[in-house]
PDB file of C-alpha atoms in Angstrom:
ATOM      1  CA  MET A1311      13.847  -3.329  -1.607  1.00 98.00           C
ATOM      2  CA  LYS A1312      13.707   0.460  -1.735  1.00 98.00           C
ATOM      3  CA  LEU A1313      11.674   2.456   0.802  1.00 98.00           C
ATOM      4  CA  ALA A1314       8.839   4.942   0.147  1.00 98.00           C
ATOM      5  CA  ALA A1315       6.624   7.075   2.343  1.00 98.00           C
ATOM      6  CA  GLN A1316       2.962   6.112   2.042  1.00 98.00           C
ATOM      7  CA  LEU A1317       1.385   9.586   1.892  1.00 98.00           C
ATOM      8  CA  TYR A1318      -1.836   8.436   3.579  1.00 98.00           C
ATOM      9  CA  THR A1319       0.170   8.751   6.776  1.00 98.00           C
ATOM     10  CA  LEU A1320       0.324  12.516   6.158  1.00 98.00           C
ATOM     11  CA  ARG A1321      -3.206  13.010   4.861  1.00 98.00           C
ATOM     12  CA  ASP A1322      -3.973  15.813   7.326  1.00 98.00           C
ATOM     13  CA  PHE A1323      -1.044  17.794   5.820  1.00 98.00           C
ATOM     14  CA  LEU A1324      -2.086  17.273   2.189  1.00 98.00           C
ATOM     15  CA  LYS A1325      -5.251  19.334   1.817  1.00 98.00           C
ATOM     16  CA  THR A1326      -4.122  21.920  -0.758  1.00 98.00           C
ATOM     17  CA  PRO A1327      -1.424  22.065  -3.472  1.00 98.00           C
ATOM     18  CA  GLU A1328       0.606  24.326  -1.147  1.00 98.00           C
ATOM     19  CA  ASP A1329       0.292  21.786   1.676  1.00 98.00           C
ATOM     20  CA  ILE A1330       1.312  18.974  -0.632  1.00 98.00           C
ATOM     21  CA  GLU A1331       4.405  20.879  -1.787  1.00 98.00           C
ATOM     22  CA  ALA A1332       5.470  21.621   1.766  1.00 98.00           C
ATOM     23  CA  ALA A1333       4.868  18.016   2.912  1.00 98.00           C
ATOM     24  CA  LEU A1334       6.778  16.461   0.040  1.00 98.00           C
ATOM     25  CA  LYS A1335       9.720  18.747   0.735  1.00 98.00           C
ATOM     26  CA  ARG A1336       9.704  17.565   4.341  1.00 98.00           C
ATOM     27  CA  VAL A1337       9.460  13.890   3.234  1.00 98.00           C
ATOM     28  CA  LYS A1338      12.596  14.351   1.143  1.00 98.00           C
ATOM     29  CA  GLU A1339      14.412  16.123   3.975  1.00 98.00           C
ATOM     30  CA  ILE A1340      13.559  13.206   6.278  1.00 97.00           C
ATOM     31  CA  GLY A1341      15.389  10.936   3.834  1.00 98.00           C
ATOM     32  CA  TYR A1342      12.790   9.212   1.699  1.00 98.00           C
ATOM     33  CA  ARG A1343      13.459   9.063  -2.043  1.00 98.00           C
ATOM     34  CA  ALA A1344      10.023   7.835  -3.105  1.00 98.00           C
ATOM     35  CA  VAL A1345       6.340   8.117  -2.192  1.00 99.00           C
ATOM     36  CA  GLN A1346       3.128   6.236  -2.660  1.00 99.00           C
ATOM     37  CA  VAL A1347       0.351   8.609  -3.669  1.00 98.00           C
ATOM     38  CA  SER A1348      -2.686   8.278  -1.395  1.00 98.00           C
ATOM     39  CA  GLY A1349      -4.770  10.604   0.726  1.00 97.00           C
ATOM     40  CA  LEU A1350      -4.028  13.769  -1.262  1.00 97.00           C
ATOM     41  CA  GLY A1351      -6.374  16.703  -1.565  1.00 97.00           C
ATOM     42  CA  PRO A1352      -7.162  18.105  -5.003  1.00 97.00           C
ATOM     43  CA  ILE A1353      -4.076  18.726  -7.209  1.00 98.00           C
ATOM     44  CA  GLU A1354      -3.544  18.523 -10.925  1.00 98.00           C
ATOM     45  CA  PRO A1355      -1.417  15.541 -11.972  1.00 98.00           C
ATOM     46  CA  GLU A1356       0.953  17.836 -13.790  1.00 98.00           C
ATOM     47  CA  ALA A1357       1.469  19.953 -10.694  1.00 98.00           C
ATOM     48  CA  LEU A1358       2.225  16.884  -8.568  1.00 98.00           C
ATOM     49  CA  LYS A1359       4.749  15.710 -11.112  1.00 98.00           C
ATOM     50  CA  GLU A1360       6.414  19.107 -11.064  1.00 98.00           C
ATOM     51  CA  ILE A1361       6.757  18.987  -7.286  1.00 98.00           C
ATOM     52  CA  THR A1362       8.042  15.422  -7.099  1.00 98.00           C
ATOM     53  CA  ASP A1363      10.525  16.037  -9.928  1.00 98.00           C
ATOM     54  CA  ARG A1364      11.802  19.157  -8.187  1.00 98.00           C
ATOM     55  CA  GLU A1365      12.223  17.328  -4.901  1.00 98.00           C
ATOM     56  CA  GLY A1366      13.768  14.239  -6.526  1.00 98.00           C
ATOM     57  CA  LEU A1367      10.959  11.911  -5.341  1.00 98.00           C
ATOM     58  CA  THR A1368       9.845   8.863  -7.301  1.00 98.00           C
ATOM     59  CA  ILE A1369       6.115   8.023  -7.354  1.00 98.00           C
ATOM     60  CA  CYS A1370       6.419   4.291  -6.940  1.00 98.00           C
ATOM     61  CA  ALA A1371       2.746   3.364  -6.543  1.00 99.00           C
ATOM     62  CA  THR A1372      -0.710   4.786  -5.899  1.00 98.00           C
ATOM     63  CA  HIS A1373      -4.071   3.996  -4.370  1.00 98.00           C
ATOM     64  CA  ILE A1374      -6.933   4.765  -6.775  1.00 98.00           C
ATOM     65  CA  GLY A1375     -10.664   4.683  -6.037  1.00 97.00           C
ATOM     66  CA  TYR A1376     -12.565   1.701  -7.339  1.00 98.00           C
ATOM     67  CA  GLU A1377     -14.962   3.885  -9.372  1.00 98.00           C
ATOM     68  CA  ASP A1378     -12.049   5.559 -11.072  1.00 98.00           C
ATOM     69  CA  LEU A1379     -10.682   2.157 -11.999  1.00 98.00           C
ATOM     70  CA  THR A1380     -14.010   1.057 -13.453  1.00 98.00           C
ATOM     71  CA  ASP A1381     -15.268   4.331 -14.961  1.00 98.00           C
ATOM     72  CA  LYS A1382     -12.181   6.478 -15.712  1.00 98.00           C
ATOM     73  CA  LEU A1383      -9.472   3.943 -16.473  1.00 98.00           C
ATOM     74  CA  ASP A1384      -8.127   5.832 -19.476  1.00 98.00           C
ATOM     75  CA  GLU A1385      -7.532   8.872 -17.273  1.00 98.00           C
ATOM     76  CA  VAL A1386      -5.915   6.677 -14.596  1.00 98.00           C
ATOM     77  CA  ILE A1387      -3.569   5.181 -17.200  1.00 98.00           C
ATOM     78  CA  ALA A1388      -2.618   8.621 -18.573  1.00 98.00           C
ATOM     79  CA  MET A1389      -1.914   9.906 -15.047  1.00 98.00           C
ATOM     80  CA  HIS A1390       0.367   7.009 -14.173  1.00 98.00           C
ATOM     81  CA  ARG A1391       2.248   7.326 -17.427  1.00 98.00           C
ATOM     82  CA  LEU A1392       2.754  11.023 -16.695  1.00 98.00           C
ATOM     83  CA  TRP A1393       4.169  10.156 -13.281  1.00 98.00           C
ATOM     84  CA  GLY A1394       6.305   7.268 -14.515  1.00 98.00           C
ATOM     85  CA  CYS A1395       4.484   5.082 -12.023  1.00 98.00           C
ATOM     86  CA  ARG A1396       3.893   1.415 -12.911  1.00 98.00           C
ATOM     87  CA  TYR A1397       1.907   0.180  -9.871  1.00 99.00           C
ATOM     88  CA  VAL A1398      -1.770   1.088  -9.761  1.00 99.00           C
ATOM     89  CA  GLY A1399      -3.163   0.219  -6.359  1.00 98.00           C
ATOM     90  CA  LEU A1400      -6.636  -0.382  -4.953  1.00 98.00           C
ATOM     91  CA  GLY A1401      -6.831   0.116  -1.228  1.00 98.00           C
ATOM     92  CA  GLY A1402      -9.671  -2.394  -0.640  1.00 97.00           C
ATOM     93  CA  MET A1403     -12.622  -3.972  -2.404  1.00 97.00           C
ATOM     94  CA  PRO A1404     -16.036  -2.366  -2.203  1.00 98.00           C
ATOM     95  CA  GLN A1405     -18.246  -3.435   0.685  1.00 97.00           C
ATOM     96  CA  GLN A1406     -20.720  -5.373  -1.468  1.00 97.00           C
ATOM     97  CA  TYR A1407     -18.128  -8.010  -2.372  1.00 98.00           C
ATOM     98  CA  ARG A1408     -16.828  -8.765   1.140  1.00 98.00           C
ATOM     99  CA  THR A1409     -19.463 -11.014   2.706  1.00 96.00           C
ATOM    100  CA  SER A1410     -19.393 -14.243   0.706  1.00 98.00           C
ATOM    101  CA  ARG A1411     -17.322 -16.551  -1.458  1.00 98.00           C
ATOM    102  CA  GLU A1412     -19.395 -15.519  -4.435  1.00 98.00           C
ATOM    103  CA  GLY A1413     -18.681 -11.892  -3.702  1.00 98.00           C
ATOM    104  CA  TYR A1414     -14.939 -12.503  -3.661  1.00 98.00           C
ATOM    105  CA  GLU A1415     -15.184 -14.462  -6.900  1.00 98.00           C
ATOM    106  CA  ALA A1416     -17.128 -11.657  -8.579  1.00 98.00           C
ATOM    107  CA  PHE A1417     -14.604  -9.123  -7.392  1.00 98.00           C
ATOM    108  CA  ALA A1418     -11.736 -11.339  -8.659  1.00 98.00           C
ATOM    109  CA  ALA A1419     -13.316 -11.331 -12.106  1.00 98.00           C
ATOM    110  CA  LYS A1420     -13.583  -7.503 -12.081  1.00 98.00           C
ATOM    111  CA  ALA A1421     -10.033  -7.101 -10.796  1.00 98.00           C
ATOM    112  CA  THR A1422      -8.717  -9.406 -13.507  1.00 98.00           C
ATOM    113  CA  GLU A1423     -10.535  -7.367 -16.166  1.00 98.00           C
ATOM    114  CA  ILE A1424      -9.046  -4.116 -14.813  1.00 98.00           C
ATOM    115  CA  GLY A1425      -5.622  -5.676 -14.457  1.00 98.00           C
ATOM    116  CA  ARG A1426      -5.544  -6.934 -18.021  1.00 98.00           C
ATOM    117  CA  GLN A1427      -6.361  -3.459 -19.335  1.00 98.00           C
ATOM    118  CA  LEU A1428      -3.593  -1.986 -17.213  1.00 98.00           C
ATOM    119  CA  ASN A1429      -1.157  -4.655 -18.370  1.00 98.00           C
ATOM    120  CA  SER A1430      -1.892  -3.768 -21.971  1.00 98.00           C
ATOM    121  CA  SER A1431      -0.711  -0.231 -21.168  1.00 98.00           C
ATOM    122  CA  GLY A1432       2.472  -1.332 -19.423  1.00 98.00           C
ATOM    123  CA  LEU A1433       1.063  -0.935 -15.895  1.00 98.00           C
ATOM    124  CA  GLN A1434       0.373  -3.363 -13.058  1.00 98.00           C
ATOM    125  CA  PHE A1435      -2.747  -3.564 -10.838  1.00 98.00           C
ATOM    126  CA  ILE A1436      -1.960  -4.248  -7.166  1.00 99.00           C
ATOM    127  CA  TYR A1437      -4.524  -5.065  -4.466  1.00 99.00           C
ATOM    128  CA  HIS A1438      -4.034  -3.905  -0.841  1.00 98.00           C
ATOM    129  CA  ASN A1439      -5.588  -5.950   1.967  1.00 98.00           C
ATOM    130  CA  HIS A1440      -7.076  -5.144   5.316  1.00 98.00           C
ATOM    131  CA  SER A1441      -8.045  -7.756   7.931  1.00 98.00           C
ATOM    132  CA  PHE A1442     -11.475  -8.609   6.428  1.00 98.00           C
ATOM    133  CA  GLU A1443      -9.826 -10.629   3.641  1.00 98.00           C
ATOM    134  CA  PHE A1444      -8.811 -13.196   6.279  1.00 98.00           C
ATOM    135  CA  VAL A1445     -12.366 -14.192   7.052  1.00 98.00           C
ATOM    136  CA  LYS A1446     -12.822 -17.821   5.928  1.00 98.00           C
ATOM    137  CA  PHE A1447     -15.486 -19.070   3.538  1.00 97.00           C
ATOM    138  CA  ASP A1448     -15.742 -22.879   3.515  1.00 94.00           C
ATOM    139  CA  GLY A1449     -12.223 -23.136   4.883  1.00 96.00           C
ATOM    140  CA  ALA A1450     -10.610 -20.671   2.488  1.00 98.00           C
ATOM    141  CA  THR A1451      -9.723 -17.090   3.456  1.00 98.00           C
ATOM    142  CA  GLY A1452     -10.818 -14.256   1.217  1.00 98.00           C
ATOM    143  CA  MET A1453      -7.131 -13.745   0.337  1.00 98.00           C
ATOM    144  CA  ASP A1454      -6.882 -17.377  -0.748  1.00 98.00           C
ATOM    145  CA  ILE A1455      -9.882 -16.889  -3.016  1.00 98.00           C
ATOM    146  CA  LEU A1456      -8.450 -13.752  -4.539  1.00 98.00           C
ATOM    147  CA  ILE A1457      -5.093 -15.415  -5.189  1.00 98.00           C
ATOM    148  CA  ARG A1458      -6.747 -18.440  -6.755  1.00 98.00           C
ATOM    149  CA  GLU A1459      -9.462 -16.749  -8.790  1.00 98.00           C
ATOM    150  CA  THR A1460      -7.487 -13.828 -10.274  1.00 98.00           C
ATOM    151  CA  ASP A1461      -5.210 -13.961 -13.318  1.00 98.00           C
ATOM    152  CA  PRO A1462      -1.698 -14.091 -11.821  1.00 98.00           C
ATOM    153  CA  GLU A1463      -0.356 -11.779 -14.486  1.00 98.00           C
ATOM    154  CA  ALA A1464      -3.188  -9.229 -14.284  1.00 98.00           C
ATOM    155  CA  VAL A1465      -3.588  -9.031 -10.517  1.00 98.00           C
ATOM    156  CA  HIS A1466      -0.693  -8.604  -8.117  1.00 98.00           C
ATOM    157  CA  PHE A1467      -0.861  -7.819  -4.376  1.00 98.00           C
ATOM    158  CA  GLU A1468       0.370  -5.212  -1.928  1.00 98.00           C
ATOM    159  CA  LEU A1469       0.371  -7.061   1.368  1.00 98.00           C
ATOM    160  CA  ASP A1470      -0.262  -4.846   4.366  1.00 98.00           C
ATOM    161  CA  VAL A1471       1.682  -6.703   7.050  1.00 98.00           C
ATOM    162  CA  TYR A1472      -0.127  -5.064   9.917  1.00 98.00           C
ATOM    163  CA  TRP A1473      -3.566  -6.014   8.648  1.00 98.00           C
ATOM    164  CA  ALA A1474      -2.383  -9.540   7.789  1.00 98.00           C
ATOM    165  CA  GLN A1475      -1.319  -9.875  11.446  1.00 97.00           C
ATOM    166  CA  ALA A1476      -4.578  -8.346  12.650  1.00 97.00           C
ATOM    167  CA  GLY A1477      -6.468 -10.892  10.596  1.00 98.00           C
ATOM    168  CA  GLY A1478      -4.640 -13.757  12.306  1.00 97.00           C
ATOM    169  CA  GLY A1479      -2.175 -14.384   9.529  1.00 97.00           C
ATOM    170  CA  ASP A1480       1.598 -14.787   9.627  1.00 98.00           C
ATOM    171  CA  ALA A1481       2.901 -11.851   7.615  1.00 98.00           C
ATOM    172  CA  ALA A1482       6.149 -13.517   6.538  1.00 98.00           C
ATOM    173  CA  ASP A1483       4.287 -16.625   5.392  1.00 98.00           C
ATOM    174  CA  TRP A1484       1.871 -14.526   3.357  1.00 98.00           C
ATOM    175  CA  ILE A1485       4.754 -12.660   1.744  1.00 98.00           C
ATOM    176  CA  ARG A1486       6.235 -15.932   0.598  1.00 98.00           C
ATOM    177  CA  LYS A1487       2.822 -17.136  -0.578  1.00 98.00           C
ATOM    178  CA  LEU A1488       2.746 -14.097  -2.889  1.00 98.00           C
ATOM    179  CA  ASP A1489       6.106 -14.840  -4.484  1.00 98.00           C
ATOM    180  CA  GLY A1490       5.889 -13.772  -8.129  1.00 98.00           C
ATOM    181  CA  ARG A1491       2.872 -11.582  -7.508  1.00 98.00           C
ATOM    182  CA  MET A1492       4.111  -8.797  -5.232  1.00 98.00           C
ATOM    183  CA  LYS A1493       6.568  -5.985  -5.883  1.00 98.00           C
ATOM    184  CA  VAL A1494       5.084  -3.422  -3.432  1.00 98.00           C
ATOM    185  CA  ILE A1495       4.391  -4.032   0.280  1.00 99.00           C
ATOM    186  CA  HIS A1496       3.067  -1.925   3.155  1.00 98.00           C
ATOM    187  CA  LEU A1497       5.322  -1.863   6.203  1.00 98.00           C
ATOM    188  CA  LYS A1498       3.808  -0.934   9.498  1.00 98.00           C
ATOM    189  CA  ASP A1499       4.053  -2.315  13.015  1.00 98.00           C
ATOM    190  CA  MET A1500       1.623  -3.310  15.763  1.00 98.00           C
ATOM    191  CA  ALA A1501       1.881  -2.469  19.443  1.00 98.00           C
ATOM    192  CA  VAL A1502      -0.311  -3.187  22.456  1.00 97.00           C
ATOM    193  CA  THR A1503      -0.933  -0.636  25.151  1.00 95.00           C
ATOM    194  CA  ALA A1504      -1.226  -1.208  28.907  1.00 96.00           C
ATOM    195  CA  LYS A1505      -5.008  -1.101  28.374  1.00 95.00           C
ATOM    196  CA  GLN A1506      -4.674  -3.981  25.902  1.00 95.00           C
ATOM    197  CA  GLU A1507      -5.461  -1.707  22.956  1.00 95.00           C
ATOM    198  CA  GLN A1508      -4.027  -2.819  19.589  1.00 96.00           C
ATOM    199  CA  ARG A1509      -2.322   0.161  17.977  1.00 98.00           C
ATOM    200  CA  PHE A1510      -0.351   1.088  14.861  1.00 98.00           C
ATOM    201  CA  ALA A1511       3.320   1.722  15.601  1.00 98.00           C
ATOM    202  CA  GLU A1512       6.460   2.887  13.844  1.00 98.00           C
ATOM    203  CA  VAL A1513       8.266   0.024  12.139  1.00 98.00           C
ATOM    204  CA  GLY A1514      10.554  -1.574  14.698  1.00 98.00           C
ATOM    205  CA  GLU A1515       8.762  -0.051  17.659  1.00 98.00           C
ATOM    206  CA  GLY A1516       5.983  -2.637  17.960  1.00 98.00           C
ATOM    207  CA  ASN A1517       5.744  -6.391  18.456  1.00 98.00           C
ATOM    208  CA  MET A1518       5.797  -7.773  14.926  1.00 98.00           C
ATOM    209  CA  ASN A1519       8.688  -9.912  13.801  1.00 98.00           C
ATOM    210  CA  PHE A1520      10.260  -7.608  11.277  1.00 98.00           C
ATOM    211  CA  THR A1521      13.377  -9.734  10.927  1.00 97.00           C
ATOM    212  CA  ARG A1522      11.283 -12.504   9.405  1.00 98.00           C
ATOM    213  CA  ILE A1523       9.158 -10.030   7.451  1.00 98.00           C
ATOM    214  CA  LEU A1524      12.124  -8.287   5.871  1.00 98.00           C
ATOM    215  CA  ASP A1525      13.917 -11.566   5.174  1.00 98.00           C
ATOM    216  CA  ALA A1526      10.792 -12.744   3.299  1.00 98.00           C
ATOM    217  CA  CYS A1527      10.730  -9.493   1.302  1.00 98.00           C
ATOM    218  CA  ARG A1528      14.323 -10.109   0.238  1.00 98.00           C
ATOM    219  CA  GLU A1529      13.590 -13.739  -0.665  1.00 98.00           C
ATOM    220  CA  ILE A1530      10.762 -12.903  -3.098  1.00 98.00           C
ATOM    221  CA  GLY A1531      12.255  -9.732  -4.539  1.00 98.00           C
ATOM    222  CA  VAL A1532       9.941  -7.027  -3.277  1.00 98.00           C
ATOM    223  CA  GLU A1533      10.860  -3.782  -5.047  1.00 98.00           C
ATOM    224  CA  TRP A1534       9.185  -1.184  -2.859  1.00 98.00           C
ATOM    225  CA  GLY A1535       8.519  -1.053   0.869  1.00 98.00           C
ATOM    226  CA  ALA A1536       5.900   1.651   1.485  1.00 98.00           C
ATOM    227  CA  VAL A1537       6.106   2.821   5.122  1.00 98.00           C
ATOM    228  CA  GLU A1538       2.730   3.705   6.581  1.00 98.00           C
ATOM    229  CA  GLN A1539       1.154   4.499   9.941  1.00 98.00           C
ATOM    230  CA  ASP A1540      -2.622   4.889   9.827  1.00 98.00           C
ATOM    231  CA  ASP A1541      -2.817   6.657  13.174  1.00 98.00           C
ATOM    232  CA  CYS A1542       0.004   8.353  15.064  1.00 98.00           C
ATOM    233  CA  TYR A1543      -2.074   8.962  18.208  1.00 98.00           C
ATOM    234  CA  GLY A1544      -1.134  12.599  18.669  1.00 97.00           C
ATOM    235  CA  LYS A1545       2.485  12.269  17.628  1.00 98.00           C
ATOM    236  CA  ASN A1546       3.784  14.177  14.595  1.00 98.00           C
ATOM    237  CA  PRO A1547       3.329  11.883  11.560  1.00 98.00           C
ATOM    238  CA  PHE A1548       6.553  13.202  10.030  1.00 98.00           C
ATOM    239  CA  ASP A1549       8.417  12.126  13.155  1.00 98.00           C
ATOM    240  CA  CYS A1550       6.773   8.683  12.946  1.00 98.00           C
ATOM    241  CA  LEU A1551       7.929   8.276   9.310  1.00 98.00           C
ATOM    242  CA  GLN A1552      11.406   9.359  10.429  1.00 98.00           C
ATOM    243  CA  THR A1553      11.543   6.747  13.213  1.00 98.00           C
ATOM    244  CA  SER A1554      10.412   3.968  10.845  1.00 98.00           C
ATOM    245  CA  LEU A1555      13.025   5.044   8.280  1.00 98.00           C
ATOM    246  CA  ASN A1556      15.796   5.079  10.865  1.00 98.00           C
ATOM    247  CA  ASN A1557      14.888   1.616  12.072  1.00 98.00           C
ATOM    248  CA  LEU A1558      14.690   0.199   8.540  1.00 98.00           C
ATOM    249  CA  ARG A1559      18.007   1.829   7.659  1.00 98.00           C
ATOM    250  CA  ALA A1560      19.570   0.024  10.630  1.00 97.00           C
ATOM    251  CA  LYS A1561      18.454  -3.205   8.899  1.00 96.00           C
ATOM    252  CA  GLY A1562      20.126  -2.262   5.641  1.00 96.00           C
ATOM    253  CA  PHE A1563      17.268  -0.655   3.682  1.00 97.00           C
ATOM    254  CA  GLU A1564      17.119   2.822   2.126  1.00 94.00           C
TER     255      GLU A1564
END
């Protein structure tokens, strides 16, 4: 598994093309060799490719808005081909699908349709979870429904281990459950404060069992570990990405 910086972590530093260029230069200096594109301000796809090529950064995956996937898929495909990026991600299903089994089944049908079109262009749709997918409907979690009701070739997953834990799941077990359907994963840790607040943490600095999580990633052949921290609570996000990278390097990942 190769490591990437999930750029959503740095969203406050990605408002303009100049900001993006400076941030990506810093990401490379920290030691990352790849990024997942998410949370960027306006920038032309060609300009982003020029910057990443110059810095020697691979764009391994993205997060794309649902409306772009449904209404502008040809543009999405062209952009990913330009970037040499296979994995087209959706950060979460629209609100209207989340409240019932029927909603999940309807979304699964839409995701399969999108995924098949991406497959025909040599790309792969990946779905990123939060905690709401672990609500149960007649004994089955939303994630179970998505796994069962989507075409396994057309729809792959991008398990967010923090949100799986927040939803009451065992992240390592869910990684293994997605064997054959996951090549990109989100790595982030969970800590608890003295006030019993659940917080995002740098990988290796929280309470999650990353030995089991990383072993499971190795077992199923995850290609990309995208390091993310949704909130750094006043700390410099670049420093947070550096700490996570250092801790993952100590476990044999680059």
